[in-house]
Amino acid sequence: CAELVWDLKAQAKECAPRSVSRWTLQFRTALPKLLAGLAAYYTISSSGESFSRLSKAGSSRKQLSTTCAVDTNLVLQRPHLIQILTLLRLFGYDGQGHSLDRQLVQIRTGEGKSMILGIGSLLFALLGFRVRCICYSEFLSQRDNKLFEDMFEAFEVGELVTYSSITEFKSDKVNEKGDIRQLTVDLLKGNLTAAPRDLPARTKGRGLVEDILLVDEVDMFFGLDY
């Protein structure tokens, strides 16, 4: 796995567009191979040991009847077709322009949004973006984060990926230039002697880090509660 991680990081660095306004043909060409590598790592890390144990057990029990035999391939957790197609679309694989368009994708219940968001967040981070993945439920958000937390750490992008609720995201945006409640109190008391601080430059390496927002249950995001 370590060799696969190193290879994927090198590939991502070589073709990284670094900006949604510079979505290059070089990256689009490399995208299928990057997704295949990340999917392979996910399968190995999440179910590789179980697969190996069952394979060894099956080969050592040659007298086992076929009715009791276990298909070891069913143990492997692999992205399915809908998830791969969604990720290709999300990353603009079929796009013609030089920028990444905003996307609205409908995934039916049970088709694996958690994996799409997890692998999508990981790939965006590998390309040098800061990713915010939000959901209406704090519980569901943290559950999905834990599913991919080890992968984020393995690829050393944990600091670039944040999972949170929509409410927490809204609060963070409101308070980007300071505590809005305290600023309001200072304004009313006449103690606001300077304009709210400018946002600190967020950099990684030599360039500015652009933000990517991934929204789970987008219908909730546009609901009356938010």
XYZ file of C-alpha atoms in Angstrom:
226
model
C 0.000 0.000 0.000
C 2.821 2.416 0.773
C 4.131 2.121 -2.775
C 0.641 2.730 -4.173
C 0.239 5.829 -2.002
C 3.578 7.223 -3.158
C 2.751 6.550 -6.814
C -0.695 8.177 -6.617
C 0.641 11.247 -4.823
C 3.310 11.637 -7.500
C 0.749 11.291 -10.299
C -1.602 13.800 -8.683
C 1.198 16.319 -8.173
C 2.323 16.009 -11.779
C -1.103 16.678 -13.311
C -2.693 18.859 -10.601
C -4.527 21.844 -12.150
C -4.208 23.801 -8.834
C -7.200 25.941 -9.794
C -10.769 25.227 -10.884
C -10.225 27.813 -13.629
C -7.323 25.809 -15.115
C -8.860 22.345 -15.559
C -6.371 20.944 -18.027
C -6.572 18.159 -20.595
C -3.547 16.606 -18.868
C -5.561 16.159 -15.677
C -8.651 14.852 -17.476
C -6.482 12.271 -19.209
C -4.944 11.150 -15.909
C -8.262 11.119 -13.994
C -9.360 7.500 -14.718
C -6.004 6.125 -13.578
C -6.058 8.229 -10.400
C -9.573 7.069 -9.534
C -8.627 3.458 -10.230
C -5.651 3.754 -7.893
C -7.693 5.328 -5.094
C -10.415 2.697 -5.513
C -7.784 -0.057 -5.335
C -6.327 1.432 -2.152
C -9.783 1.656 -0.607
C -10.487 -1.996 -1.419
C -7.147 -3.198 -0.063
C -7.306 -1.134 3.129
C -10.955 -1.866 3.942
C -11.285 -5.546 3.011
C -7.906 -6.883 1.897
C -7.198 -8.746 5.133
C -10.611 -10.438 5.189
C -10.191 -11.471 1.574
C -6.764 -12.988 2.271
C -8.009 -14.889 5.325
C -10.942 -16.389 3.457
C -8.776 -17.271 0.474
C -6.285 -19.113 2.678
C -9.060 -20.842 4.599
C -10.730 -21.939 1.375
C -7.545 -23.376 -0.093
C -6.788 -25.324 3.099
C -10.259 -26.900 3.204
C -10.314 -28.677 -0.108
C -12.932 -31.100 1.177
C -15.408 -28.279 1.778
C -18.582 -28.828 -0.236
C -19.559 -26.279 -2.845
C -22.769 -25.518 -0.967
C -20.730 -24.228 1.966
C -18.064 -22.496 -0.078
C -17.772 -18.710 0.149
C -17.133 -16.524 -2.881
C -14.202 -14.472 -1.608
C -14.816 -11.798 -4.255
C -18.027 -10.876 -2.438
C -15.945 -9.833 0.568
C -14.145 -7.097 -1.340
C -15.523 -3.585 -0.893
C -15.226 -1.958 -4.294
C -16.727 1.181 -5.843
C -19.495 0.196 -8.229
C -20.337 1.590 -11.639
C -22.621 4.425 -10.502
C -20.000 5.679 -8.045
C -17.227 5.696 -10.645
C -19.404 7.427 -13.250
C -20.440 10.031 -10.676
C -16.824 10.760 -9.746
C -15.833 11.080 -13.409
C -18.670 13.550 -13.905
C -17.896 15.393 -10.672
C -14.318 15.977 -11.808
C -15.335 17.122 -15.280
C -13.935 14.187 -17.228
C -16.309 14.815 -20.124
C -15.995 18.589 -19.962
C -14.792 20.649 -22.903
C -13.869 23.926 -21.252
C -10.816 25.032 -19.289
C -12.577 25.268 -15.922
C -14.397 22.898 -13.589
C -18.137 23.550 -13.649
C -20.329 23.371 -10.566
C -22.139 20.060 -10.360
C -25.509 18.906 -9.028
C -25.684 15.118 -8.920
C -28.597 12.968 -7.807
C -27.644 9.672 -6.148
C -30.423 7.340 -5.089
C -30.605 5.834 -1.622
C -28.169 2.946 -1.259
C -25.939 3.909 -4.198
C -23.090 4.979 -1.950
C -22.834 8.735 -1.477
C -20.372 8.247 1.386
C -17.784 6.629 -0.886
C -18.296 9.230 -3.621
C -17.773 12.076 -1.161
C -14.852 10.341 0.575
C -12.862 9.493 -2.552
C -13.849 12.826 -4.099
C -12.583 14.724 -1.044
C -9.361 12.742 -1.064
C -8.673 13.388 -4.741
C -9.448 17.103 -4.497
C -7.042 17.319 -1.539
C -4.332 15.449 -3.452
C -4.738 18.037 -6.209
C -4.003 20.786 -3.696
C -7.501 22.012 -2.810
C -8.980 22.607 0.636
C -12.171 20.545 0.899
C -15.224 21.140 3.053
C -17.768 18.303 3.023
C -21.027 19.212 4.746
C -24.243 17.416 5.671
C -27.396 18.402 7.563
C -26.582 15.794 10.228
C -23.511 16.081 12.445
C -23.785 12.367 13.219
C -23.798 11.324 9.547
C -20.995 13.754 8.757
C -18.703 12.364 11.454
C -19.638 8.784 10.533
C -18.561 9.377 6.926
C -15.393 11.116 8.071
C -14.395 8.097 10.151
C -14.847 5.810 7.140
C -12.091 7.650 5.271
C -10.056 9.111 8.114
C -7.316 6.480 7.763
C -7.062 7.134 4.017
C -6.748 10.884 4.584
C -3.924 10.219 7.040
C -2.219 7.691 4.756
C -2.139 10.236 1.915
C -1.208 13.071 4.322
C -4.136 15.313 3.395
C -6.007 15.311 6.707
C -5.422 19.030 7.220
C -7.045 19.807 3.869
C -10.295 17.888 4.411
C -13.001 18.928 6.874
C -16.316 17.184 7.446
C -18.996 19.087 9.352
C -22.682 19.865 9.622
C -24.251 22.615 7.522
C -24.848 24.610 10.715
C -21.163 24.477 11.688
C -20.118 25.452 8.161
C -22.513 28.425 8.249
C -21.127 29.518 11.604
C -17.542 29.266 10.363
C -18.331 31.391 7.300
C -20.097 34.036 9.391
C -17.187 34.237 11.829
C -14.358 34.171 9.278
C -13.388 37.763 10.082
C -14.045 37.513 13.789
C -16.670 36.548 16.352
C -19.819 38.140 14.923
C -21.495 38.329 18.338
C -18.568 40.115 19.950
C -18.154 42.418 16.944
C -21.836 43.375 17.208
C -21.509 44.132 20.925
C -18.400 46.239 20.261
C -20.214 48.133 17.504
C -23.221 48.927 19.721
C -20.949 50.037 22.591
C -18.788 52.129 20.291
C -15.730 49.976 20.913
C -15.253 48.857 17.331
C -12.124 50.825 16.538
C -11.041 48.939 13.415
C -12.548 47.039 10.536
C -12.815 43.255 10.925
C -9.542 41.576 10.170
C -8.844 40.437 6.625
C -8.854 36.741 5.987
C -5.398 35.229 6.403
C -3.861 33.929 3.216
C -4.211 30.175 3.043
C -1.276 28.685 1.269
C 0.192 25.304 0.583
C 3.631 25.266 -0.917
C 3.947 28.356 -3.120
C 0.354 28.857 -4.187
C -2.943 29.876 -2.657
C -5.247 27.057 -1.691
C -8.669 27.188 -3.334
C -11.742 25.877 -1.540
C -14.020 23.079 -2.717
C -17.465 22.638 -1.161
C -19.155 19.221 -1.324
C -22.737 19.158 -0.043
C -24.514 15.969 0.984
C -28.335 16.135 0.927
C -28.292 19.412 -1.004
C -32.099 19.658 -0.802
C -31.704 20.168 2.949
C -29.049 22.839 2.314
C -31.584 24.902 0.330
C -34.389 24.246 2.797
C -36.078 26.788 5.057
C -33.954 25.770 8.057
C -30.788 27.163 6.442
